[in-house]
mmCIF file of C-alpha atoms in Angstrom:
data_model
loop_
_atom_site.group_PDB
_atom_site.id
_atom_site.type_symbol
_atom_site.label_atom_id
_atom_site.label_comp_id
_atom_site.label_asym_id
_atom_site.label_seq_id
_atom_site.Cartn_x
_atom_site.Cartn_y
_atom_site.Cartn_z
ATOM 1 C CA MET A 1 17.840 8.743 -16.668
ATOM 2 C CA SER A 2 20.372 6.874 -18.801
ATOM 3 C CA GLY A 3 24.094 6.484 -18.338
ATOM 4 C CA PRO A 4 26.280 4.390 -16.034
ATOM 5 C CA ALA A 5 24.915 3.429 -12.646
ATOM 6 C CA PRO A 6 26.034 5.828 -9.914
ATOM 7 C CA THR A 7 28.429 4.669 -7.209
ATOM 8 C CA ARG A 8 27.559 7.389 -4.694
ATOM 9 C CA THR A 9 24.483 9.397 -3.766
ATOM 10 C CA THR A 10 22.922 11.045 -0.721
ATOM 11 C CA VAL A 11 19.936 8.697 -0.264
ATOM 12 C CA CYS A 12 19.334 5.251 -1.696
ATOM 13 C CA VAL A 13 15.684 4.163 -1.583
ATOM 14 C CA VAL A 14 15.302 0.410 -2.018
ATOM 15 C CA GLY A 15 11.940 -0.504 -3.518
ATOM 16 C CA GLY A 16 9.855 1.306 -6.119
ATOM 17 C CA GLY A 17 6.427 0.698 -4.612
ATOM 18 C CA PRO A 18 4.172 3.490 -3.305
ATOM 19 C CA ALA A 19 6.391 4.283 -0.294
ATOM 20 C CA GLY A 20 9.685 4.257 -2.185
ATOM 21 C CA ALA A 21 8.394 6.014 -5.295
ATOM 22 C CA MET A 22 6.732 8.805 -3.315
ATOM 23 C CA LEU A 23 9.767 9.308 -1.072
ATOM 24 C CA GLY A 24 12.049 9.451 -4.112
ATOM 25 C CA LEU A 25 9.886 12.185 -5.628
ATOM 26 C CA LEU A 26 9.679 14.238 -2.444
ATOM 27 C CA LEU A 27 13.426 14.080 -1.794
ATOM 28 C CA ALA A 28 14.422 14.905 -5.375
ATOM 29 C CA ARG A 29 11.834 17.700 -5.514
ATOM 30 C CA SER A 30 13.649 19.315 -2.560
ATOM 31 C CA GLY A 31 17.076 18.847 -4.130
ATOM 32 C CA VAL A 32 18.260 15.777 -2.218
ATOM 33 C CA ASP A 33 20.262 13.458 -4.473
ATOM 34 C CA VAL A 34 18.358 10.167 -4.469
ATOM 35 C CA VAL A 35 18.639 6.838 -6.252
ATOM 36 C CA VAL A 36 15.607 4.530 -6.229
ATOM 37 C CA LEU A 37 16.216 0.822 -6.844
ATOM 38 C CA GLU A 38 13.413 -1.365 -8.216
ATOM 39 C CA LYS A 39 14.288 -5.039 -8.659
ATOM 40 C CA HIS A 40 11.705 -5.641 -11.402
ATOM 41 C CA HIS A 41 12.071 -4.311 -14.928
ATOM 42 C CA ASP A 42 8.614 -2.695 -14.848
ATOM 43 C CA PHE A 43 5.740 -2.106 -12.430
ATOM 44 C CA HIS A 44 3.250 -4.436 -14.128
ATOM 45 C CA ARG A 45 2.030 -6.971 -11.602
ATOM 46 C CA ASP A 46 -1.602 -7.894 -10.916
ATOM 47 C CA PHE A 47 -3.402 -7.679 -7.599
ATOM 48 C CA ARG A 48 -1.122 -5.181 -5.920
ATOM 49 C CA GLY A 49 -2.700 -2.512 -3.741
ATOM 50 C CA ASP A 50 -4.565 -0.117 -6.034
ATOM 51 C CA THR A 51 -6.787 1.841 -3.668
ATOM 52 C CA VAL A 52 -5.974 5.536 -3.558
ATOM 53 C CA HIS A 53 -7.651 7.127 -0.545
ATOM 54 C CA PRO A 54 -8.852 10.725 -0.099
ATOM 55 C CA ALA A 55 -5.754 11.481 2.002
ATOM 56 C CA THR A 56 -3.447 10.299 -0.790
ATOM 57 C CA LEU A 57 -5.432 12.274 -3.352
ATOM 58 C CA ARG A 58 -4.788 15.344 -1.199
ATOM 59 C CA VAL A 59 -1.030 14.648 -1.379
ATOM 60 C CA LEU A 60 -1.235 14.346 -5.163
ATOM 61 C CA ASP A 61 -3.061 17.668 -5.222
ATOM 62 C CA GLN A 62 -0.260 19.289 -3.198
ATOM 63 C CA LEU A 63 2.225 17.998 -5.766
ATOM 64 C CA GLY A 64 0.211 19.392 -8.682
ATOM 65 C CA LEU A 65 -0.453 15.872 -9.978
ATOM 66 C CA ILE A 66 -4.177 15.526 -9.325
ATOM 67 C CA ASP A 67 -5.296 16.354 -12.874
ATOM 68 C CA ARG A 68 -2.777 13.925 -14.362
ATOM 69 C CA PHE A 69 -3.929 11.297 -11.882
ATOM 70 C CA HIS A 70 -7.567 11.762 -12.846
ATOM 71 C CA ALA A 71 -6.570 11.394 -16.509
ATOM 72 C CA LEU A 72 -5.510 7.806 -15.764
ATOM 73 C CA PRO A 73 -8.084 5.011 -16.205
ATOM 74 C CA HIS A 74 -9.721 4.805 -12.801
ATOM 75 C CA GLN A 75 -12.961 4.222 -10.928
ATOM 76 C CA LYS A 76 -14.317 6.375 -8.119
ATOM 77 C CA VAL A 77 -15.941 4.510 -5.236
ATOM 78 C CA THR A 78 -17.846 6.215 -2.440
ATOM 79 C CA THR A 79 -19.069 3.278 -0.357
ATOM 80 C CA ILE A 80 -17.814 0.097 1.247
ATOM 81 C CA GLY A 81 -20.558 -2.367 2.059
ATOM 82 C CA VAL A 82 -21.230 -5.825 3.452
ATOM 83 C CA ILE A 83 -24.011 -8.091 2.180
ATOM 84 C CA GLN A 84 -25.247 -10.860 4.432
ATOM 85 C CA ASP A 85 -28.550 -12.724 4.074
ATOM 86 C CA GLY A 86 -29.140 -10.690 0.928
ATOM 87 C CA HIS A 87 -29.126 -7.405 2.867
ATOM 88 C CA ARG A 88 -26.550 -4.684 2.226
ATOM 89 C CA ILE A 89 -25.089 -2.556 4.997
ATOM 90 C CA ASP A 90 -22.736 0.316 4.166
ATOM 91 C CA ILE A 91 -19.953 0.567 6.724
ATOM 92 C CA ALA A 92 -18.295 3.564 5.049
ATOM 93 C CA ASP A 93 -19.609 6.360 2.838
ATOM 94 C CA PHE A 94 -16.849 8.737 1.756
ATOM 95 C CA SER A 95 -19.319 11.182 0.223
ATOM 96 C CA ARG A 96 -20.157 12.248 3.785
ATOM 97 C CA LEU A 97 -16.592 13.476 4.383
ATOM 98 C CA ARG A 98 -15.764 17.158 4.186
ATOM 99 C CA VAL A 99 -12.591 16.664 2.157
ATOM 100 C CA PRO A 100 -11.547 17.865 -1.324
ATOM 101 C CA TYR A 101 -11.845 14.371 -2.808
ATOM 102 C CA PRO A 102 -14.641 12.461 -1.037
ATOM 103 C CA TYR A 103 -14.103 9.102 -2.698
ATOM 104 C CA MET A 104 -11.650 6.261 -3.027
ATOM 105 C CA ALA A 105 -10.082 5.933 -6.470
ATOM 106 C CA PHE A 106 -9.070 2.600 -7.954
ATOM 107 C CA VAL A 107 -6.206 2.767 -10.406
ATOM 108 C CA PRO A 108 -3.772 0.026 -11.486
ATOM 109 C CA GLN A 109 -0.739 0.398 -9.272
ATOM 110 C CA TRP A 110 1.590 0.386 -12.271
ATOM 111 C CA ASP A 111 -0.166 3.485 -13.637
ATOM 112 C CA PHE A 112 0.120 5.198 -10.253
ATOM 113 C CA LEU A 113 3.829 4.380 -10.005
ATOM 114 C CA ASP A 114 4.483 5.413 -13.610
ATOM 115 C CA LEU A 115 2.901 8.781 -12.805
ATOM 116 C CA ILE A 116 5.031 9.297 -9.694
ATOM 117 C CA THR A 117 8.309 8.190 -11.290
ATOM 118 C CA ALA A 118 7.686 10.227 -14.457
ATOM 119 C CA GLU A 119 7.242 13.334 -12.313
ATOM 120 C CA SER A 120 10.357 12.396 -10.319
ATOM 121 C CA ALA A 121 12.439 12.135 -13.495
ATOM 122 C CA ARG A 122 11.877 15.858 -14.115
ATOM 123 C CA HIS A 123 14.158 16.620 -11.168
ATOM 124 C CA PRO A 124 17.949 16.530 -11.735
ATOM 125 C CA ALA A 125 18.544 15.045 -8.272
ATOM 126 C CA TYR A 126 16.619 11.856 -9.149
ATOM 127 C CA ARG A 127 17.771 8.535 -10.567
ATOM 128 C CA LEU A 128 15.627 5.391 -10.968
ATOM 129 C CA LEU A 129 17.379 2.064 -11.606
ATOM 130 C CA MET A 130 14.930 -0.581 -12.846
ATOM 131 C CA GLY A 131 15.835 -4.239 -12.794
ATOM 132 C CA THR A 132 18.281 -3.532 -9.982
ATOM 133 C CA ALA A 133 18.022 -5.307 -6.629
ATOM 134 C CA ALA A 134 19.700 -4.563 -3.337
ATOM 135 C CA THR A 135 21.392 -7.800 -2.280
ATOM 136 C CA GLY A 136 22.936 -6.592 0.974
ATOM 137 C CA VAL A 137 24.226 -3.615 2.906
ATOM 138 C CA LEU A 138 27.626 -1.945 3.026
ATOM 139 C CA ARG A 139 29.013 -0.949 6.390
ATOM 140 C CA ALA A 140 31.508 1.631 7.574
ATOM 141 C CA THR A 141 34.282 0.708 9.999
ATOM 142 C CA ASP A 142 32.023 1.609 12.937
ATOM 143 C CA GLY A 143 29.292 -0.782 11.718
ATOM 144 C CA ARG A 144 27.007 1.953 10.393
ATOM 145 C CA VAL A 145 25.141 1.120 7.166
ATOM 146 C CA SER A 146 26.874 3.182 4.478
ATOM 147 C CA GLY A 147 25.240 1.900 1.304
ATOM 148 C CA VAL A 148 23.958 -1.182 -0.498
ATOM 149 C CA ARG A 149 25.280 -3.931 -2.700
ATOM 150 C CA THR A 150 23.309 -4.054 -5.929
ATOM 151 C CA LEU A 151 22.724 -6.512 -8.744
ATOM 152 C CA GLY A 152 21.484 -4.992 -11.984
ATOM 153 C CA PRO A 153 21.708 -5.351 -15.759
ATOM 154 C CA ASP A 154 25.440 -4.585 -15.679
ATOM 155 C CA GLY A 155 26.179 -6.972 -12.834
ATOM 156 C CA ALA A 156 27.069 -6.460 -9.187
ATOM 157 C CA ALA A 157 28.076 -3.048 -7.852
ATOM 158 C CA ASP A 158 28.305 -1.023 -4.652
ATOM 159 C CA LEU A 159 26.312 2.147 -4.083
ATOM 160 C CA ARG A 160 27.439 4.305 -1.159
ATOM 161 C CA CYS A 161 25.210 6.918 0.444
ATOM 162 C CA ALA A 162 24.481 8.914 3.588
ATOM 163 C CA LEU A 163 21.182 7.093 4.202
ATOM 164 C CA VAL A 164 19.522 3.897 2.990
ATOM 165 C CA VAL A 165 15.719 3.721 3.130
ATOM 166 C CA ALA A 166 14.262 0.224 2.938
ATOM 167 C CA ALA A 167 10.867 0.438 1.234
ATOM 168 C CA ASP A 168 11.077 -3.057 -0.242
ATOM 169 C CA GLY A 169 7.881 -4.497 1.186
ATOM 170 C CA ARG A 170 6.771 -7.226 3.527
ATOM 171 C CA HIS A 171 9.510 -9.569 2.295
ATOM 172 C CA SER A 172 12.219 -6.923 2.664
ATOM 173 C CA ALA A 173 15.661 -8.117 1.630
ATOM 174 C CA LEU A 174 17.301 -5.354 3.673
ATOM 175 C CA ARG A 175 15.311 -6.294 6.744
ATOM 176 C CA ALA A 176 16.693 -9.807 6.427
ATOM 177 C CA ALA A 177 20.203 -8.467 5.730
ATOM 178 C CA VAL A 178 20.409 -6.689 9.084
ATOM 179 C CA GLY A 179 18.486 -9.317 11.054
ATOM 180 C CA ALA A 180 15.414 -7.161 11.740
ATOM 181 C CA ARG A 181 12.448 -9.409 12.511
ATOM 182 C CA PRO A 182 8.901 -8.047 12.716
ATOM 183 C CA LYS A 183 6.415 -9.177 15.334
ATOM 184 C CA LEU A 184 3.296 -10.916 14.000
ATOM 185 C CA ILE A 185 0.135 -9.144 15.148
ATOM 186 C CA GLY A 186 -2.768 -11.597 15.193
ATOM 187 C CA SER A 187 -3.186 -14.593 12.924
ATOM 188 C CA SER A 188 -2.605 -14.558 9.174
ATOM 189 C CA LEU A 189 -5.160 -15.166 6.453
ATOM 190 C CA ASP A 190 -4.935 -16.487 2.925
ATOM 191 C CA VAL A 191 -6.559 -14.171 0.380
ATOM 192 C CA GLY A 192 -7.035 -15.275 -3.223
ATOM 193 C CA PHE A 193 -7.586 -12.738 -6.019
ATOM 194 C CA PHE A 194 -9.110 -13.353 -9.448
ATOM 195 C CA ARG A 195 -11.160 -11.585 -12.143
ATOM 196 C CA ILE A 196 -14.683 -11.991 -13.477
ATOM 197 C CA SER A 197 -16.029 -9.868 -16.333
ATOM 198 C CA ARG A 198 -18.416 -7.006 -15.576
ATOM 199 C CA ARG A 199 -21.557 -6.225 -17.567
ATOM 200 C CA PRO A 200 -23.406 -2.887 -17.812
ATOM 201 C CA THR A 201 -26.448 -4.528 -16.201
ATOM 202 C CA ASP A 202 -24.495 -5.551 -13.080
ATOM 203 C CA PRO A 203 -25.351 -3.757 -9.833
ATOM 204 C CA ASP A 204 -23.393 -0.671 -8.836
ATOM 205 C CA GLU A 205 -21.736 -2.093 -5.724
ATOM 206 C CA GLY A 206 -18.517 -0.084 -5.395
ATOM 207 C CA ILE A 207 -16.618 -2.199 -2.885
ATOM 208 C CA CYS A 208 -18.745 -4.954 -1.397
ATOM 209 C CA VAL A 209 -17.974 -7.954 0.790
ATOM 210 C CA ARG A 210 -20.442 -10.837 0.732
ATOM 211 C CA VAL A 211 -20.516 -13.241 3.674
ATOM 212 C CA GLY A 212 -22.424 -16.445 4.344
ATOM 213 C CA ASN A 213 -22.152 -20.222 4.584
ATOM 214 C CA GLY A 214 -18.724 -19.875 6.179
ATOM 215 C CA LYS A 215 -17.398 -18.110 3.080
ATOM 216 C CA ILE A 216 -16.271 -14.561 2.266
ATOM 217 C CA PHE A 217 -16.119 -13.134 -1.252
ATOM 218 C CA GLY A 218 -15.203 -9.536 -1.985
ATOM 219 C CA ALA A 219 -16.179 -7.759 -5.206
ATOM 220 C CA THR A 220 -14.660 -4.480 -6.378
ATOM 221 C CA ASP A 221 -15.939 -2.728 -9.486
ATOM 222 C CA ARG A 222 -12.995 -2.151 -11.854
ATOM 223 C CA GLY A 223 -15.025 -0.871 -14.787
ATOM 224 C CA THR A 224 -14.709 -3.724 -17.285
ATOM 225 C CA TYR A 225 -14.277 -6.474 -14.698
ATOM 226 C CA TRP A 226 -14.855 -7.377 -11.082
ATOM 227 C CA GLN A 227 -11.757 -7.812 -8.978
ATOM 228 C CA MET A 228 -12.764 -10.687 -6.741
ATOM 229 C CA SER A 229 -11.231 -11.831 -3.486
ATOM 230 C CA TYR A 230 -11.753 -14.953 -1.414
ATOM 231 C CA GLU A 231 -10.656 -15.016 2.209
ATOM 232 C CA THR A 232 -9.859 -18.090 4.244
ATOM 233 C CA THR A 233 -7.764 -19.096 7.229
ATOM 234 C CA ARG A 234 -4.022 -19.533 6.791
ATOM 235 C CA GLY A 235 -3.566 -22.778 4.868
ATOM 236 C CA GLY A 236 -7.300 -22.914 4.172
ATOM 237 C CA PHE A 237 -6.798 -22.728 0.433
ATOM 238 C CA ASP A 238 -5.550 -26.317 0.568
ATOM 239 C CA ARG A 239 -9.134 -27.298 1.476
ATOM 240 C CA VAL A 240 -10.393 -25.320 -1.497
ATOM 241 C CA ARG A 241 -8.063 -27.259 -3.788
ATOM 242 C CA ARG A 242 -9.210 -30.565 -2.340
ATOM 243 C CA ALA A 243 -12.865 -29.610 -2.853
ATOM 244 C CA GLY A 244 -12.116 -28.652 -6.438
ATOM 245 C CA LEU A 245 -12.978 -25.991 -8.973
ATOM 246 C CA ASP A 246 -16.681 -26.859 -9.298
ATOM 247 C CA ALA A 247 -17.260 -26.469 -5.562
ATOM 248 C CA PHE A 248 -15.506 -23.096 -5.566
ATOM 249 C CA ARG A 249 -17.608 -21.931 -8.522
ATOM 250 C CA ALA A 250 -20.766 -23.060 -6.716
ATOM 251 C CA ASP A 251 -19.815 -21.082 -3.592
ATOM 252 C CA LEU A 252 -19.147 -18.008 -5.741
ATOM 253 C CA ALA A 253 -22.509 -18.330 -7.514
ATOM 254 C CA ALA A 254 -24.338 -18.740 -4.189
ATOM 255 C CA LEU A 255 -22.847 -15.653 -2.550
ATOM 256 C CA VAL A 256 -22.658 -13.427 -5.642
ATOM 257 C CA PRO A 257 -25.697 -14.596 -7.625
ATOM 258 C CA PHE A 258 -25.453 -12.006 -10.404
ATOM 259 C CA LEU A 259 -22.149 -13.646 -11.389
ATOM 260 C CA ALA A 260 -23.626 -17.160 -11.539
ATOM 261 C CA ASP A 261 -23.659 -17.183 -15.346
ATOM 262 C CA ARG A 262 -19.962 -16.211 -15.474
ATOM 263 C CA VAL A 263 -18.272 -18.438 -12.913
ATOM 264 C CA HIS A 264 -16.948 -20.553 -15.805
ATOM 265 C CA GLU A 265 -14.582 -17.643 -16.586
ATOM 266 C CA LEU A 266 -12.511 -18.960 -13.686
ATOM 267 C CA ARG A 267 -10.944 -21.748 -15.705
ATOM 268 C CA SER A 268 -8.688 -23.168 -13.005
ATOM 269 C CA LEU A 269 -7.890 -22.648 -9.346
ATOM 270 C CA ASP A 270 -4.419 -21.786 -10.610
ATOM 271 C CA ASP A 271 -5.956 -18.560 -11.991
ATOM 272 C CA ILE A 272 -6.304 -17.400 -8.379
ATOM 273 C CA SER A 273 -3.373 -15.299 -7.102
ATOM 274 C CA LEU A 274 -2.752 -16.153 -3.454
ATOM 275 C CA LEU A 275 -1.516 -13.661 -0.850
ATOM 276 C CA GLU A 276 -0.667 -14.260 2.793
ATOM 277 C CA ALA A 277 -2.487 -11.445 4.591
ATOM 278 C CA ARG A 278 -0.050 -10.897 7.425
ATOM 279 C CA ILE A 279 -0.117 -8.016 9.902
ATOM 280 C CA ASP A 280 3.268 -7.390 11.496
ATOM 281 C CA ARG A 281 5.432 -4.529 12.743
ATOM 282 C CA LEU A 282 9.067 -3.881 13.594
ATOM 283 C CA ALA A 283 9.828 -2.755 17.133
ATOM 284 C CA ARG A 284 12.577 -0.478 15.742
ATOM 285 C CA TRP A 285 12.252 1.149 12.339
ATOM 286 C CA HIS A 286 15.894 2.105 11.960
ATOM 287 C CA ARG A 287 19.504 1.143 12.366
ATOM 288 C CA PRO A 288 22.419 3.590 12.028
ATOM 289 C CA GLY A 289 22.321 4.643 8.381
ATOM 290 C CA LEU A 290 19.168 2.644 7.604
ATOM 291 C CA LEU A 291 15.431 3.432 7.868
ATOM 292 C CA PHE A 292 12.440 1.137 7.236
ATOM 293 C CA ILE A 293 9.126 2.517 5.958
ATOM 294 C CA GLY A 294 5.927 1.136 4.442
ATOM 295 C CA ASP A 295 5.367 -2.622 4.523
ATOM 296 C CA ALA A 296 9.059 -3.148 5.327
ATOM 297 C CA ALA A 297 8.317 -1.545 8.710
ATOM 298 C CA HIS A 298 4.697 -2.651 9.143
ATOM 299 C CA ALA A 299 2.903 -5.111 6.861
ATOM 300 C CA MET A 300 -0.831 -4.518 6.446
ATOM 301 C CA SER A 301 -3.611 -6.916 5.453
ATOM 302 C CA PRO A 302 -5.897 -6.036 2.501
ATOM 303 C CA VAL A 303 -8.693 -5.057 4.934
ATOM 304 C CA ALA A 304 -9.849 -1.479 4.138
ATOM 305 C CA GLY A 305 -7.022 -1.071 1.607
ATOM 306 C CA PHE A 306 -4.819 0.746 4.120
ATOM 307 C CA GLY A 307 -1.513 -0.350 2.581
ATOM 308 C CA VAL A 308 -1.004 2.249 -0.169
ATOM 309 C CA ASN A 309 -2.315 5.101 1.967
ATOM 310 C CA LEU A 310 -0.041 4.322 4.926
ATOM 311 C CA ALA A 311 2.932 3.843 2.604
ATOM 312 C CA VAL A 312 2.407 7.300 1.080
ATOM 313 C CA GLN A 313 1.878 8.857 4.505
ATOM 314 C CA ASP A 314 5.136 7.256 5.714
ATOM 315 C CA ALA A 315 6.959 8.752 2.726
ATOM 316 C CA VAL A 316 5.560 12.233 3.365
ATOM 317 C CA ALA A 317 6.434 12.067 7.072
ATOM 318 C CA THR A 318 9.966 10.843 6.231
ATOM 319 C CA ALA A 319 10.559 13.669 3.768
ATOM 320 C CA ASN A 320 9.156 16.252 6.185
ATOM 321 C CA ALA A 321 11.461 15.070 8.960
ATOM 322 C CA LEU A 322 14.669 14.420 7.014
ATOM 323 C CA CYS A 323 14.842 16.637 3.918
ATOM 324 C CA ALA A 324 16.458 19.625 5.624
ATOM 325 C CA PRO A 325 19.186 17.671 7.475
ATOM 326 C CA LEU A 326 19.885 15.581 4.366
ATOM 327 C CA LEU A 327 20.339 18.749 2.321
ATOM 328 C CA ARG A 328 22.743 20.116 4.946
ATOM 329 C CA ALA A 329 24.760 16.902 4.881
ATOM 330 C CA GLN A 330 24.756 16.956 1.072
ATOM 331 C CA ARG A 331 26.012 20.535 0.839
ATOM 332 C CA THR A 332 28.632 20.372 3.575
ATOM 333 C CA GLY A 333 29.830 16.775 3.335
ATOM 334 C CA ALA A 334 29.110 16.318 7.043
ATOM 335 C CA ALA A 335 27.860 12.981 8.342
ATOM 336 C CA PHE A 336 24.099 12.533 8.545
ATOM 337 C CA ASP A 337 22.772 12.542 12.125
ATOM 338 C CA ASP A 338 21.239 9.073 12.621
ATOM 339 C CA THR A 339 19.407 10.126 15.782
ATOM 340 C CA LEU A 340 16.976 11.991 13.525
ATOM 341 C CA LEU A 341 15.650 8.665 12.187
ATOM 342 C CA THR A 342 13.667 8.129 15.380
ATOM 343 C CA LYS A 343 11.413 11.025 14.332
ATOM 344 C CA VAL A 344 9.795 8.962 11.597
ATOM 345 C CA ARG A 345 8.677 6.139 13.878
ATOM 346 C CA ARG A 346 7.518 8.592 16.554
ATOM 347 C CA ARG A 347 5.428 10.419 13.980
ATOM 348 C CA ARG A 348 3.883 7.349 12.343
ATOM 349 C CA LEU A 349 3.673 4.695 15.074
ATOM 350 C CA VAL A 350 0.313 5.609 16.594
ATOM 351 C CA ALA A 351 -1.429 5.874 13.214
ATOM 352 C CA THR A 352 0.124 2.558 12.142
ATOM 353 C CA ALA A 353 -0.774 0.743 15.348
ATOM 354 C CA LEU A 354 -4.368 2.010 15.283
ATOM 355 C CA SER A 355 -4.774 1.032 11.616
ATOM 356 C CA GLN A 356 -3.403 -2.441 12.299
ATOM 357 C CA GLY A 357 -5.597 -2.690 15.391
ATOM 358 C CA LEU A 358 -8.667 -1.918 13.289
ATOM 359 C CA GLN A 359 -7.646 -4.587 10.785
ATOM 360 C CA ARG A 360 -7.130 -7.089 13.586
ATOM 361 C CA ALA A 361 -10.520 -6.254 15.142
ATOM 362 C CA THR A 362 -12.208 -6.610 11.743
ATOM 363 C CA GLN A 363 -10.617 -10.005 11.350
ATOM 364 C CA ARG A 364 -11.492 -11.163 14.852
ATOM 365 C CA PHE A 365 -15.098 -9.974 15.007
ATOM 366 C CA GLY A 366 -16.017 -10.173 11.345
ATOM 367 C CA ILE A 367 -13.836 -12.474 9.274
ATOM 368 C CA ASP A 368 -13.073 -15.167 11.873
ATOM 369 C CA THR A 369 -16.729 -15.333 12.958
ATOM 370 C CA THR A 370 -17.735 -16.059 9.393
ATOM 371 C CA LEU A 371 -14.964 -18.522 8.596
ATOM 372 C CA ASN A 372 -15.352 -20.652 11.722
ATOM 373 C CA GLY A 373 -19.013 -21.222 10.953
ATOM 374 C CA SER A 374 -20.242 -19.814 14.271
ATOM 375 C CA GLY A 375 -22.753 -17.531 12.553
ATOM 376 C CA GLN A 376 -23.079 -14.217 10.778
ATOM 377 C CA PRO A 377 -20.683 -11.500 11.982
ATOM 378 C CA PRO A 378 -22.582 -9.062 14.215
ATOM 379 C CA ALA A 379 -20.262 -6.088 13.549
ATOM 380 C CA PRO A 380 -21.914 -4.804 10.319
ATOM 381 C CA ARG A 381 -25.246 -4.348 12.133
ATOM 382 C CA LEU A 382 -23.612 -1.693 14.290
ATOM 383 C CA PHE A 383 -23.239 0.569 11.253
ATOM 384 C CA GLU A 384 -26.915 0.178 10.418
ATOM 385 C CA ARG A 385 -28.144 0.919 13.929
ATOM 386 C CA PHE A 386 -25.656 3.643 14.855
ATOM 387 C CA ARG A 387 -25.138 6.042 11.960
ATOM 388 C CA PRO A 388 -22.249 8.004 13.539
ATOM 389 C CA ALA A 389 -20.221 4.783 13.382
ATOM 390 C CA GLN A 390 -20.416 4.924 9.584
ATOM 391 C CA LEU A 391 -19.098 8.496 9.505
ATOM 392 C CA LEU A 392 -16.288 7.577 11.900
ATOM 393 C CA MET A 393 -15.300 4.558 9.794
ATOM 394 C CA SER A 394 -15.459 6.660 6.616
ATOM 395 C CA ARG A 395 -12.968 9.085 8.112
ATOM 396 C CA VAL A 396 -10.688 6.402 9.540
ATOM 397 C CA ILE A 397 -10.482 4.546 6.221
ATOM 398 C CA GLY A 398 -10.485 7.549 3.901
ATOM 399 C CA VAL A 399 -8.343 10.019 5.824
ATOM 400 C CA GLY A 400 -6.536 7.872 8.369
ATOM 401 C CA PHE A 401 -5.605 8.419 11.988
ATOM 402 C CA ARG A 402 -2.876 10.945 11.217
ATOM 403 C CA PRO A 403 -2.945 12.302 7.665
ATOM 404 C CA GLU A 404 0.262 13.941 6.506
ATOM 405 C CA ARG A 405 0.714 17.084 4.444
ATOM 406 C CA ILE A 406 3.814 17.919 2.455
ATOM 407 C CA ARG A 407 5.871 20.519 4.316
ATOM 408 C CA THR A 408 8.992 20.426 2.168
ATOM 409 C CA ALA A 409 9.669 23.118 -0.425
ATOM 410 C CA PRO A 410 10.734 22.607 -4.042
ATOM 411 C CA ALA A 411 14.453 22.923 -4.637
ATOM 412 C CA ARG A 412 16.204 26.141 -5.561
ATOM 413 C CA PRO A 413 18.941 25.934 -8.213
ATOM 414 C CA ALA A 414 21.631 26.111 -5.521
ATOM 415 C CA ASP A 415 20.248 22.962 -3.912
ATOM 416 C CA HIS A 416 21.694 20.906 -6.779
ATOM 417 C CA GLU A 417 25.230 22.095 -6.082
ATOM 418 C CA LYS A 418 26.232 19.210 -3.896
ATOM 419 C CA ASP A 419 29.140 17.410 -2.379
ATOM 420 C CA PRO A 420 27.679 13.919 -1.789
ATOM 421 C CA THR A 421 28.946 12.035 1.209
#
């Protein structure tokens, strides 16, 4: 929407990633006045989470967006495998799930977010401000968060609202603004991402992790290219730089031999985008007037691609819990009841903790065993010897520990007759 930036709304969502974009859509769809702030001018950034799980596909279906989603350039993947000593073991096979969409879809995150925000813009209660950052919080006389300070194309401004939702990621500015510090769960990893071209004669691997010689390379089929990852201990990429580009290319060729004739496409180690894979979680997900969701509440590692799925599930749970009371506050001008914010954490904590626990266990018994040179990780063999483990892992990764369904209704015309607080 064009026009001057608003100074007042019912909900301000800070962050236009999967959690913030989905929450903005769900709130506006129900008639809640919402402004979404995205500090960048567009969504185009490489190597962001782009795995869309069966549970998220089900949410898109509920919203009537599944056909438009499938019209986007995407790849369907049904298996996740590990190759060690030249032998592949599938640890997950989504085709075995009895769900409407038994696969994981890979789509550039910017296309996914463009889809969600374009649908959101159809609702009169929605406003998206691109290139606008939240630089701090506003407080009422009683200390309650009552809005955010913003910095956008027209300069600094204040935006007041009944509720602020921080969905601004693992480096949340609002988390820092209120002094909320997450607890680190396990040790961090460094994960480097880069691209290598794909040829029609390449094997159909879906998502595959190759381990050996103290190294871990991941390969994900993205149609015209392979999205590659390289995992190492925190700070371990300094050793890679000291060893040099030729040594890194040689390791890549040894573990992924069908790419040996293309390793020269990695022209410099600077072509590798580095991410700190940190697993952390806030003890409290809210303050009066402020709620944290997605990575702002609980940062995930790239293991199993949980991040986007949990972010969307957080957004659905938040909308389910808060839409009705937000609409009441919007219509009547009454203060929003902050005690309701505890419902979101209660609903999502167990699923979040179990997902992070699985990531930590994968790191401890799979990744760390490989990286410290103590031998091949024994965990993948479990999925070969005990087939029910593969079905269980397929469900945990694809559906999650507590999948959410949209329980909010689309707005009636009267829902847009508001008296914002």
